[in-house]
Amino acid sequence: MKHDIIIIGGGPSGLSTALHLARDFPHLIRHILILEKARYPRPKLCAGGLVIDAEVILQRLGLDVSEVPHVDADKIHFDFEARGLDIHMPKRHALRVIRRAEFDNWLAKKAESRGIEIREGVTVKNIIIDPDDVRVETNQEIFQAKVVVGADGSNGVTRRCVFPDAPLHTARVLEVITPVIAGKLEHNKVISSTNKEIASEKIAPRNEGQLKGAYFDFFPVLTNIAGYVWDFPTQVNGELMRCWGIYDTNLLANRKRPPLKVPLAKEMSRLGYDLENYEIQGYPIRWFTPNNQISVPRILLVGDAAGADPFLGEGISIALGYGALAAREIGEAFQRNEFSFSGYRHQVLRSALGQVLLARWFVARVVYSFKWKWFQILVWRILKPIVVLLAWIFILDWGKRL
Ligand SMILES: Cc1cc2nc3c(=O)[nH]c(=O)nc-3n(C[C@H](O)[C@H](O)[C@H](O)COP(=O)(O)OP(=O)(O)OC[C@H]3O[C@@H](n4cnc5c(N)ncnc54)[C@H](O)[C@@H]3O)c2cc1C
């Protein structure tokens, strides 16, 4: 079957590409087909933290994410060993937390209501570039398209078919959902079989006020885990819960590291939880480097397939941002009837999104390479105002400049 534009993957990057095409090039709406291997609402392992830029991009598409069940965190705390700096937004929440099954389902319904066709339950198996089109082989039938968008995530088939030998930069990520335990300082209530020595530590569950915050603690860096442990509020089926996890860019993978769940267990134990009591899930995140290849003639990559934020592994706003840029490239390509996409990488790098990804790539290399305790204390505790200012200028609030 022949189509003009096939988008492989109906996560935030694929849906954002389609929604931006529909808004900016409405004559293309009927020529877009999204192929999604799952069926909505489908599970997606993700903590679901939306930064302001995600909301700004959605607002510009005429979408109000507050329609999706959510919990708001009033502050983001960047800590080293439980002390550090806070980021809060004037008169609004700092982080809006959604469940991805609900968010992606909502976004897919919005795309369909704007006339975009989504075929669920279709798994793309192979992609072959012919001189005049792209052949997309699936578990059901073979499609042909003038343009293909690889929006199929960190393990996607598009990137593997198009760049089979390209170096792969992926982070390891674990996630755990727990009920909320609030309370006062207690002693020796938790004995974790993951890490016995933490049993003797004091346990201080977060109090009611602290439970409104999102916490990122960079203490694992000292043990060659180039990342952080997080915990923030979430909701599952309307019930307030806590989402925990650990992120490791793998930048220090050549050094000796403890198993990823050890620092996570340590942090949870400090706050009164035993990791052993909960289900742990893991998934990789492919991250951005300035050298990532993101297009060949007739094919563009977006979202995790192109590369998420290397510093924090934040990828939802980034995926939505890639969608805006890819739609522009595709719309202009149809106007010119020229589909080399030779300028796409350059367009991404010079956009507000590209600048932020470059800044975060640089910050990740500094913060995770200088892994001495004094340096982490300097960054997160002593240089607070400078770090917050630099974050505002280079890392946050880019969505409105896209
Ligand atoms: C544990 C964890 C926690 C995270 N927490 C956050 C967070 O709090 N905030 C944040 O901003 N980011 C977070 N991220 C990152 C975020 O989840 C991703 O960056 C984001 O989902 C990328 O969106 P995407 O559309 O590129 O890919 P995805 O969301 O992965 O979507 C890809 C889609 O393609 C489909 N697909 C895949 N292969 C095929 C195929 N062969 N054929 C057809 N369809 C296919 C999939 O079913 C899926 O629907 C987290 C990631 C992990 C792993």
CSV table of C-alpha atoms and ligand atoms in Angstrom, one decimal:
chain,number,residue,atom,x,y,z
A,1,MET,CA,0.0,0.0,0.0
A,2,LYS,CA,1.3,3.5,-0.9
A,3,HIS,CA,1.5,6.4,1.4
A,4,ASP,CA,3.2,9.8,1.4
A,5,ILE,CA,4.3,9.8,5.0
A,6,ILE,CA,4.6,6.8,7.3
A,7,ILE,CA,5.5,7.4,11.0
A,8,ILE,CA,6.8,4.3,12.7
A,9,GLY,CA,5.8,4.5,16.4
A,10,GLY,CA,3.0,6.3,18.1
A,11,GLY,CA,4.7,7.6,21.2
A,12,PRO,CA,5.2,11.4,21.9
A,13,SER,CA,7.7,11.9,19.1
A,14,GLY,CA,5.7,10.2,16.4
A,15,LEU,CA,2.4,11.8,17.5
A,16,SER,CA,4.0,15.2,17.8
A,17,THR,CA,5.4,14.9,14.3
A,18,ALA,CA,1.9,14.1,13.0
A,19,LEU,CA,0.2,16.8,15.0
A,20,HIS,CA,2.7,19.5,13.8
A,21,LEU,CA,2.3,18.3,10.2
A,22,ALA,CA,-1.5,18.6,10.6
A,23,ARG,CA,-1.3,22.1,12.1
A,24,ASP,CA,1.3,23.5,9.7
A,25,PHE,CA,0.7,21.5,6.5
A,26,PRO,CA,-3.0,20.6,6.7
A,27,HIS,CA,-3.1,19.4,3.0
A,28,LEU,CA,-0.8,16.5,4.2
A,29,ILE,CA,-3.2,15.2,6.9
A,30,ARG,CA,-4.8,12.5,4.7
A,31,HIS,CA,-1.4,11.4,3.6
A,32,ILE,CA,0.0,10.5,7.0
A,33,LEU,CA,-0.1,7.0,8.5
A,34,ILE,CA,1.2,6.1,11.9
A,35,LEU,CA,2.1,2.4,12.5
A,36,GLU,CA,2.1,1.5,16.2
A,37,LYS,CA,2.9,-2.0,17.3
A,38,ALA,CA,0.9,-1.9,20.5
A,39,ARG,CA,-2.7,-0.9,21.2
A,40,TYR,CA,-3.6,2.2,23.3
A,41,PRO,CA,-3.7,2.5,26.2
A,42,ARG,CA,-0.4,0.6,26.1
A,43,PRO,CA,2.2,0.5,28.9
A,44,LYS,CA,5.4,2.4,28.5
A,45,LEU,CA,8.1,2.3,31.2
A,46,CYS,CA,8.6,6.0,32.1
A,47,ALA,CA,8.4,8.2,35.2
A,48,GLY,CA,6.2,10.6,33.2
A,49,GLY,CA,7.7,13.8,34.5
A,50,LEU,CA,6.7,16.6,32.1
A,51,VAL,CA,8.8,19.8,32.3
A,52,ILE,CA,7.4,23.2,31.3
A,53,ASP,CA,8.7,22.9,27.7
A,54,ALA,CA,6.5,19.8,27.1
A,55,GLU,CA,3.4,21.8,28.2
A,56,VAL,CA,4.4,24.8,26.1
A,57,ILE,CA,4.8,22.7,22.9
A,58,LEU,CA,1.4,21.0,23.6
A,59,GLN,CA,-0.3,24.3,24.3
A,60,ARG,CA,1.0,25.6,20.9
A,61,LEU,CA,-0.7,22.6,19.3
A,62,GLY,CA,-3.9,23.7,21.1
A,63,LEU,CA,-3.7,20.8,23.6
A,64,ASP,CA,-4.3,21.1,27.3
A,65,VAL,CA,-2.5,18.3,29.1
A,66,SER,CA,-4.4,19.0,32.4
A,67,GLU,CA,-7.1,16.9,30.8
A,68,VAL,CA,-4.9,13.9,31.5
A,69,PRO,CA,-4.8,12.5,35.2
A,70,HIS,CA,-1.7,14.0,36.7
A,71,VAL,CA,0.1,15.1,39.9
A,72,ASP,CA,2.1,18.2,40.2
A,73,ALA,CA,5.4,18.6,42.0
A,74,ASP,CA,5.9,22.1,43.4
A,75,LYS,CA,9.7,22.1,43.4
A,76,ILE,CA,12.5,20.2,41.8
A,77,HIS,CA,15.4,19.5,44.2
A,78,PHE,CA,18.8,18.7,42.8
A,79,ASP,CA,20.7,17.2,45.7
A,80,PHE,CA,24.0,15.6,46.6
A,81,GLU,CA,23.6,13.3,49.6
A,82,ALA,CA,20.2,14.8,50.5
A,83,ARG,CA,21.2,18.5,50.4
A,84,GLY,CA,21.3,20.8,47.4
A,85,LEU,CA,19.4,23.4,45.4
A,86,ASP,CA,15.7,23.9,44.5
A,87,ILE,CA,14.2,24.9,41.2
A,88,HIS,CA,10.6,26.3,41.2
A,89,MET,CA,8.6,28.1,38.6
A,90,PRO,CA,6.9,31.4,39.5
A,91,LYS,CA,3.2,30.7,40.2
A,92,ARG,CA,3.1,27.3,38.7
A,93,HIS,CA,4.2,23.7,39.3
A,94,ALA,CA,7.8,22.7,38.5
A,95,LEU,CA,7.0,19.2,37.2
A,96,ARG,CA,3.7,17.7,36.0
A,97,VAL,CA,3.7,13.9,36.4
A,98,ILE,CA,1.5,11.8,34.2
A,99,ARG,CA,1.3,8.0,33.5
A,100,ARG,CA,2.5,7.3,30.0
A,101,ALA,CA,-0.3,4.8,29.2
A,102,GLU,CA,-2.8,7.6,29.8
A,103,PHE,CA,-0.8,10.4,28.2
A,104,ASP,CA,0.1,8.6,25.0
A,105,ASN,CA,-3.5,7.3,24.7
A,106,TRP,CA,-4.8,10.9,25.1
A,107,LEU,CA,-2.3,12.3,22.5
A,108,ALA,CA,-3.2,9.5,20.0
A,109,LYS,CA,-6.9,10.3,20.4
A,110,LYS,CA,-6.1,14.0,19.7
A,111,ALA,CA,-4.2,13.1,16.6
A,112,GLU,CA,-7.1,10.9,15.4
A,113,SER,CA,-9.6,13.6,16.1
A,114,ARG,CA,-7.5,15.9,13.7
A,115,GLY,CA,-7.8,13.3,10.9
A,116,ILE,CA,-4.6,11.4,11.3
A,117,GLU,CA,-4.8,7.6,10.7
A,118,ILE,CA,-3.2,5.4,13.3
A,119,ARG,CA,-3.0,1.6,12.7
A,120,GLU,CA,-2.5,-0.2,16.0
A,121,GLY,CA,-1.1,-3.7,16.4
A,122,VAL,CA,1.2,-3.3,13.3
A,123,THR,CA,4.9,-4.1,14.0
A,124,VAL,CA,7.5,-2.9,11.6
A,125,LYS,CA,10.0,-5.6,10.9
A,126,ASN,CA,12.3,-4.1,8.2
A,127,ILE,CA,12.9,-1.0,6.2
A,128,ILE,CA,14.4,-0.9,2.7
A,129,ILE,CA,15.2,2.3,0.9
A,130,ASP,CA,14.5,2.0,-2.9
A,131,PRO,CA,15.4,4.8,-5.4
A,132,ASP,CA,11.9,6.3,-5.4
A,133,ASP,CA,10.4,5.3,-2.1
A,134,VAL,CA,10.8,3.4,1.2
A,135,ARG,CA,9.5,-0.1,1.7
A,136,VAL,CA,8.2,-0.8,5.2
A,137,GLU,CA,7.8,-4.5,5.9
A,138,THR,CA,5.4,-5.3,8.8
A,139,ASN,CA,3.9,-8.3,10.5
A,140,GLN,CA,0.8,-7.7,8.4
A,141,GLU,CA,1.6,-6.2,5.0
A,142,ILE,CA,4.2,-4.2,3.1
A,143,PHE,CA,3.8,-0.5,2.9
A,144,GLN,CA,5.5,2.0,0.6
A,145,ALA,CA,6.1,5.6,1.5
A,146,LYS,CA,7.8,8.7,0.1
A,147,VAL,CA,9.0,9.6,3.6
A,148,VAL,CA,9.4,7.5,6.7
A,149,VAL,CA,9.8,8.9,10.2
A,150,GLY,CA,11.5,6.6,12.7
A,151,ALA,CA,9.7,7.4,16.0
A,152,ASP,CA,10.1,3.9,17.4
A,153,GLY,CA,12.1,4.7,20.5
A,154,SER,CA,15.5,3.6,21.9
A,155,ASN,CA,15.4,0.1,20.6
A,156,GLY,CA,13.7,1.0,17.4
A,157,VAL,CA,13.9,-1.0,14.2
A,158,THR,CA,14.3,2.2,12.0
A,159,ARG,CA,17.6,3.2,13.4
A,160,ARG,CA,18.9,-0.4,13.3
A,161,CYS,CA,18.0,-0.7,9.6
A,162,VAL,CA,19.3,2.7,8.6
A,163,PHE,CA,22.4,2.9,10.7
A,164,PRO,CA,23.3,-0.7,11.6
A,165,ASP,CA,26.9,0.1,12.5
A,166,ALA,CA,26.5,3.5,14.2
A,167,PRO,CA,27.8,3.8,17.8
A,168,LEU,CA,25.1,3.4,20.4
A,169,HIS,CA,25.0,5.6,23.5
A,170,THR,CA,22.4,4.3,25.9
A,171,ALA,CA,21.6,4.9,29.6
A,172,ARG,CA,20.5,2.2,31.9
A,173,VAL,CA,17.3,3.1,33.9
A,174,LEU,CA,15.4,1.3,36.6
A,175,GLU,CA,12.0,2.3,37.9
A,176,VAL,CA,9.9,1.4,41.0
A,177,ILE,CA,6.4,2.5,42.0
A,178,THR,CA,5.5,2.5,45.7
A,179,PRO,CA,2.8,3.7,48.0
A,180,VAL,CA,3.4,6.9,49.9
A,181,ILE,CA,4.9,6.6,53.3
A,182,ALA,CA,4.9,9.9,55.2
A,183,GLY,CA,6.1,10.4,58.7
A,184,LYS,CA,8.8,11.4,61.2
A,185,LEU,CA,12.3,10.3,61.9
A,186,GLU,CA,12.5,6.6,63.0
A,187,HIS,CA,15.2,4.1,63.6
A,188,ASN,CA,16.0,0.7,62.2
A,189,LYS,CA,12.5,0.0,60.8
A,190,VAL,CA,13.7,-1.2,57.5
A,191,ILE,CA,16.1,-4.1,56.8
A,192,SER,CA,17.0,-4.4,53.2
A,193,SER,CA,18.3,-7.7,51.9
A,194,THR,CA,19.8,-5.8,49.0
A,195,ASN,CA,22.2,-3.8,51.2
A,196,LYS,CA,22.4,-4.9,54.8
A,197,GLU,CA,24.6,-2.1,56.1
A,198,ILE,CA,21.9,0.5,55.5
A,199,ALA,CA,19.7,-1.2,58.1
A,200,SER,CA,21.4,0.6,60.9
A,201,GLU,CA,20.8,4.1,59.4
A,202,LYS,CA,18.2,6.5,60.6
A,203,ILE,CA,15.1,6.5,58.5
A,204,ALA,CA,13.4,9.8,57.7
A,205,PRO,CA,10.3,9.4,55.5
A,206,ARG,CA,9.5,12.6,53.7
A,207,ASN,CA,7.0,14.8,55.5
A,208,GLU,CA,3.8,16.1,53.9
A,209,GLY,CA,5.4,19.2,52.5
A,210,GLN,CA,8.4,17.3,51.1
A,211,LEU,CA,6.1,14.8,49.4
A,212,LYS,CA,5.1,17.6,47.0
A,213,GLY,CA,8.7,17.8,45.7
A,214,ALA,CA,10.6,16.0,43.0
A,215,TYR,CA,14.1,14.9,44.2
A,216,PHE,CA,17.1,14.1,42.1
A,217,ASP,CA,20.2,13.0,44.1
A,218,PHE,CA,23.5,12.6,42.4
A,219,PHE,CA,25.3,10.7,45.2
A,220,PRO,CA,25.7,7.5,43.0
A,221,VAL,CA,28.3,9.5,40.9
A,222,LEU,CA,30.9,8.7,43.6
A,223,THR,CA,30.5,5.0,42.8
A,224,ASN,CA,31.0,5.5,39.0
A,225,ILE,CA,27.3,5.5,38.3
A,226,ALA,CA,27.1,8.5,36.0
A,227,GLY,CA,23.6,9.6,36.9
A,228,TYR,CA,21.2,10.0,39.9
A,229,VAL,CA,18.5,8.5,41.9
A,230,TRP,CA,15.1,10.1,41.7
A,231,ASP,CA,11.8,10.1,43.6
A,232,PHE,CA,8.7,12.1,42.9
A,233,PRO,CA,4.9,12.0,43.3
A,234,THR,CA,2.8,10.1,40.8
A,235,GLN,CA,-0.7,8.6,40.7
A,236,VAL,CA,-1.9,5.2,39.6
A,237,ASN,CA,-5.6,4.9,38.9
A,238,GLY,CA,-6.2,8.1,40.9
A,239,GLU,CA,-4.2,6.9,44.0
A,240,LEU,CA,-1.3,9.0,45.1
A,241,MET,CA,1.9,7.0,44.8
A,242,ARG,CA,5.7,7.6,44.7
A,243,CYS,CA,7.8,6.9,41.6
A,244,TRP,CA,11.5,6.0,42.2
A,245,GLY,CA,14.3,5.2,39.9
A,246,ILE,CA,17.9,5.4,39.0
A,247,TYR,CA,19.5,6.7,35.8
A,248,ASP,CA,23.0,5.9,34.6
A,249,THR,CA,24.3,7.3,31.4
A,250,ASN,CA,27.0,4.6,31.2
A,251,LEU,CA,29.6,7.4,30.8
A,252,LEU,CA,31.7,5.6,33.4
A,253,ALA,CA,31.0,2.1,32.2
A,254,ASN,CA,34.7,1.3,31.9
A,255,ARG,CA,35.1,1.6,35.7
A,256,LYS,CA,34.0,-0.6,38.5
A,257,ARG,CA,30.4,0.0,39.4
A,258,PRO,CA,28.0,-1.5,42.0
A,259,PRO,CA,24.8,-3.1,40.6
A,260,LEU,CA,22.4,-0.4,39.7
A,261,LYS,CA,19.8,-1.3,42.3
A,262,VAL,CA,22.3,-0.9,45.2
A,263,PRO,CA,22.2,2.9,45.3
A,264,LEU,CA,18.5,2.9,44.6
A,265,ALA,CA,17.9,0.5,47.6
A,266,LYS,CA,20.1,2.7,49.7
A,267,GLU,CA,18.1,5.9,49.0
A,268,MET,CA,14.8,4.1,49.4
A,269,SER,CA,15.9,2.7,52.7
A,270,ARG,CA,17.0,6.1,53.9
A,271,LEU,CA,13.4,7.2,53.4
A,272,GLY,CA,11.8,4.1,54.9
A,273,TYR,CA,11.2,1.8,52.0
A,274,ASP,CA,12.6,-1.6,51.2
A,275,LEU,CA,13.3,-2.0,47.5
A,276,GLU,CA,12.9,-5.8,47.8
A,277,ASN,CA,9.2,-5.3,48.4
A,278,TYR,CA,8.6,-3.8,45.0
A,279,GLU,CA,8.7,-4.7,41.4
A,280,ILE,CA,11.7,-3.2,39.6
A,281,GLN,CA,11.5,-2.5,35.8
A,282,GLY,CA,14.3,-1.5,33.5
A,283,TYR,CA,14.6,0.0,30.0
A,284,PRO,CA,17.4,1.8,28.1
A,285,ILE,CA,17.3,5.4,26.9
A,286,ARG,CA,19.2,6.3,23.8
A,287,TRP,CA,20.8,9.7,24.3
A,288,PHE,CA,21.9,12.5,22.1
A,289,THR,CA,25.5,13.2,21.1
A,290,PRO,CA,26.4,15.9,18.5
A,291,ASN,CA,27.6,13.0,16.2
A,292,ASN,CA,24.4,11.0,16.2
A,293,GLN,CA,23.2,10.4,12.6
A,294,ILE,CA,19.5,11.2,12.4
A,295,SER,CA,18.6,11.2,8.7
A,296,VAL,CA,19.2,9.5,5.3
A,297,PRO,CA,17.4,10.3,2.1
A,298,ARG,CA,13.6,9.8,2.7
A,299,ILE,CA,14.0,8.8,6.4
A,300,LEU,CA,14.2,11.0,9.5
A,301,LEU,CA,14.6,9.9,13.1
A,302,VAL,CA,12.9,11.7,16.0
A,303,GLY,CA,12.6,11.2,19.8
A,304,ASP,CA,14.7,8.5,21.5
A,305,ALA,CA,15.6,7.1,18.1
A,306,ALA,CA,17.4,10.3,17.4
A,307,GLY,CA,18.6,10.8,21.0
A,308,ALA,CA,17.2,12.0,24.3
A,309,ASP,CA,18.7,14.3,27.0
A,310,PRO,CA,22.0,12.7,28.1
A,311,PHE,CA,22.2,14.6,31.4
A,312,LEU,CA,18.9,13.6,33.0
A,313,GLY,CA,17.4,11.1,30.5
A,314,GLU,CA,14.5,13.5,30.1
A,315,GLY,CA,12.9,12.6,26.8
A,316,ILE,CA,9.2,13.6,26.6
A,317,SER,CA,9.6,17.3,26.0
A,318,ILE,CA,12.5,16.4,23.7
A,319,ALA,CA,10.4,13.9,21.7
A,320,LEU,CA,7.7,16.6,21.3
A,321,GLY,CA,10.3,19.1,20.2
A,322,TYR,CA,11.8,16.7,17.6
A,323,GLY,CA,8.3,16.3,16.2
A,324,ALA,CA,8.0,20.0,15.6
A,325,LEU,CA,11.4,20.1,13.7
A,326,ALA,CA,10.8,17.0,11.7
A,327,ALA,CA,7.3,18.2,10.6
A,328,ARG,CA,8.9,21.4,9.3
A,329,GLU,CA,11.5,19.5,7.4
A,330,ILE,CA,8.9,17.1,5.9
A,331,GLY,CA,6.5,19.9,4.9
A,332,GLU,CA,9.2,21.8,3.2
A,333,ALA,CA,10.5,18.7,1.5
A,334,PHE,CA,7.0,18.1,-0.1
A,335,GLN,CA,6.9,21.7,-1.2
A,336,ARG,CA,10.3,21.3,-3.0
A,337,ASN,CA,9.6,17.7,-4.0
A,338,GLU,CA,13.1,16.9,-2.7
A,339,PHE,CA,13.6,14.3,0.0
A,340,SER,CA,17.3,14.1,0.8
A,341,PHE,CA,16.8,15.6,4.3
A,342,SER,CA,20.5,16.5,4.1
A,343,GLY,CA,19.9,19.6,6.3
A,344,TYR,CA,17.9,18.0,9.0
A,345,ARG,CA,20.8,17.4,11.5
A,346,HIS,CA,22.0,20.9,11.0
A,347,GLN,CA,18.4,22.3,11.6
A,348,VAL,CA,18.1,20.2,14.8
A,349,LEU,CA,21.5,21.4,16.1
A,350,ARG,CA,20.9,25.1,15.5
A,351,SER,CA,17.3,25.0,17.0
A,352,ALA,CA,16.5,25.7,20.6
A,353,LEU,CA,16.1,22.0,21.1
A,354,GLY,CA,19.5,21.3,19.6
A,355,GLN,CA,21.1,24.0,21.7
A,356,VAL,CA,19.6,22.5,24.9
A,357,LEU,CA,20.7,19.0,23.9
A,358,LEU,CA,24.2,20.2,23.3
A,359,ALA,CA,24.3,22.0,26.6
A,360,ARG,CA,23.0,18.9,28.5
A,361,TRP,CA,25.5,16.7,26.6
A,362,PHE,CA,28.3,19.0,27.8
A,363,VAL,CA,26.9,19.2,31.4
A,364,ALA,CA,26.6,15.4,31.6
A,365,ARG,CA,30.3,15.0,30.6
A,366,VAL,CA,31.4,17.5,33.2
A,367,VAL,CA,29.1,16.5,36.1
A,368,TYR,CA,29.6,12.8,35.7
A,369,SER,CA,33.3,12.8,34.8
A,370,PHE,CA,34.4,15.0,37.7
A,371,LYS,CA,33.0,12.5,40.2
A,372,TRP,CA,34.9,13.7,43.3
A,373,LYS,CA,32.8,14.4,46.3
A,374,TRP,CA,34.2,18.0,46.7
A,375,PHE,CA,33.2,18.8,43.1
A,376,GLN,CA,29.6,17.4,43.6
A,377,ILE,CA,29.3,19.5,46.8
A,378,LEU,CA,30.6,22.5,45.0
A,379,VAL,CA,28.1,22.2,42.1
A,380,TRP,CA,24.9,21.2,44.0
A,381,ARG,CA,25.4,23.1,47.3
A,382,ILE,CA,28.0,25.9,47.1
A,383,LEU,CA,27.5,27.3,43.6
A,384,LYS,CA,23.7,27.2,43.9
A,385,PRO,CA,22.8,30.7,42.5
A,386,ILE,CA,25.2,30.3,39.6
A,387,VAL,CA,24.0,26.8,38.8
A,388,VAL,CA,20.4,27.9,38.9
A,389,LEU,CA,21.1,30.9,36.6
A,390,LEU,CA,23.0,28.7,34.1
A,391,ALA,CA,20.2,26.1,34.1
A,392,TRP,CA,17.6,28.8,33.3
A,393,ILE,CA,19.8,30.2,30.5
A,394,PHE,CA,21.0,27.0,28.9
A,395,ILE,CA,18.9,24.1,30.0
A,396,LEU,CA,15.3,25.1,30.8
A,397,ASP,CA,12.5,27.0,29.2
A,398,TRP,CA,13.5,26.3,25.5
A,399,GLY,CA,10.1,25.2,24.3
A,400,LYS,CA,8.8,28.7,23.5
A,401,ARG,CA,11.9,29.4,21.4
A,402,LEU,CA,11.4,26.3,19.2
B,1,LIG,C1,12.4,4.3,33.4
B,1,LIG,C2,12.3,5.5,32.5
B,1,LIG,C3,11.9,6.7,33.1
B,1,LIG,C4,11.7,7.8,32.3
B,1,LIG,N1,11.3,9.0,32.9
B,1,LIG,C5,11.1,10.1,32.2
B,1,LIG,C6,10.5,11.3,32.8
B,1,LIG,O1,10.1,11.3,33.9
B,1,LIG,N2,10.4,12.4,32.0
B,1,LIG,C7,10.8,12.4,30.7
B,1,LIG,O2,10.7,13.4,30.0
B,1,LIG,N3,11.3,11.3,30.1
B,1,LIG,C8,11.5,10.1,30.8
B,1,LIG,N4,11.9,9.0,30.2
B,1,LIG,C9,12.3,9.0,28.8
B,1,LIG,C10,11.0,8.9,27.9
B,1,LIG,O3,10.3,7.8,28.3
B,1,LIG,C11,11.4,8.8,26.4
B,1,LIG,O4,12.4,9.7,26.1
B,1,LIG,C12,10.2,9.0,25.5
B,1,LIG,O5,9.3,8.0,25.7
B,1,LIG,C13,10.6,9.0,24.1
B,1,LIG,O6,9.5,9.1,23.2
B,1,LIG,P1,9.5,8.4,21.8
B,1,LIG,O7,8.2,8.8,21.2
B,1,LIG,O8,10.7,8.8,21.1
B,1,LIG,O9,9.6,6.9,22.1
B,1,LIG,P2,8.6,5.9,22.8
B,1,LIG,O10,7.9,6.6,23.9
B,1,LIG,O11,9.5,4.7,23.2
B,1,LIG,O12,7.6,5.4,21.7
B,1,LIG,C14,8.0,4.6,20.7
B,1,LIG,C15,6.7,3.9,20.2
B,1,LIG,O13,7.1,3.1,19.0
B,1,LIG,C16,6.4,1.9,19.1
B,1,LIG,N5,7.2,0.9,18.4
B,1,LIG,C17,8.5,0.5,18.7
B,1,LIG,N6,8.9,-0.4,17.8
B,1,LIG,C18,8.0,-0.5,16.9
B,1,LIG,C19,7.9,-1.2,15.6
B,1,LIG,N7,8.9,-2.0,15.3
B,1,LIG,N8,6.8,-1.1,14.9
B,1,LIG,C20,5.8,-0.3,15.3
B,1,LIG,N9,5.8,0.5,16.4
B,1,LIG,C21,6.9,0.4,17.2
B,1,LIG,C22,6.3,1.6,20.6
B,1,LIG,O14,5.2,0.7,20.9
B,1,LIG,C23,6.0,3.0,21.2
B,1,LIG,O15,4.7,3.3,21.2
B,1,LIG,C24,12.1,7.8,30.9
B,1,LIG,C25,12.5,6.6,30.4
B,1,LIG,C26,12.6,5.5,31.1
B,1,LIG,C27,13.1,4.2,30.5
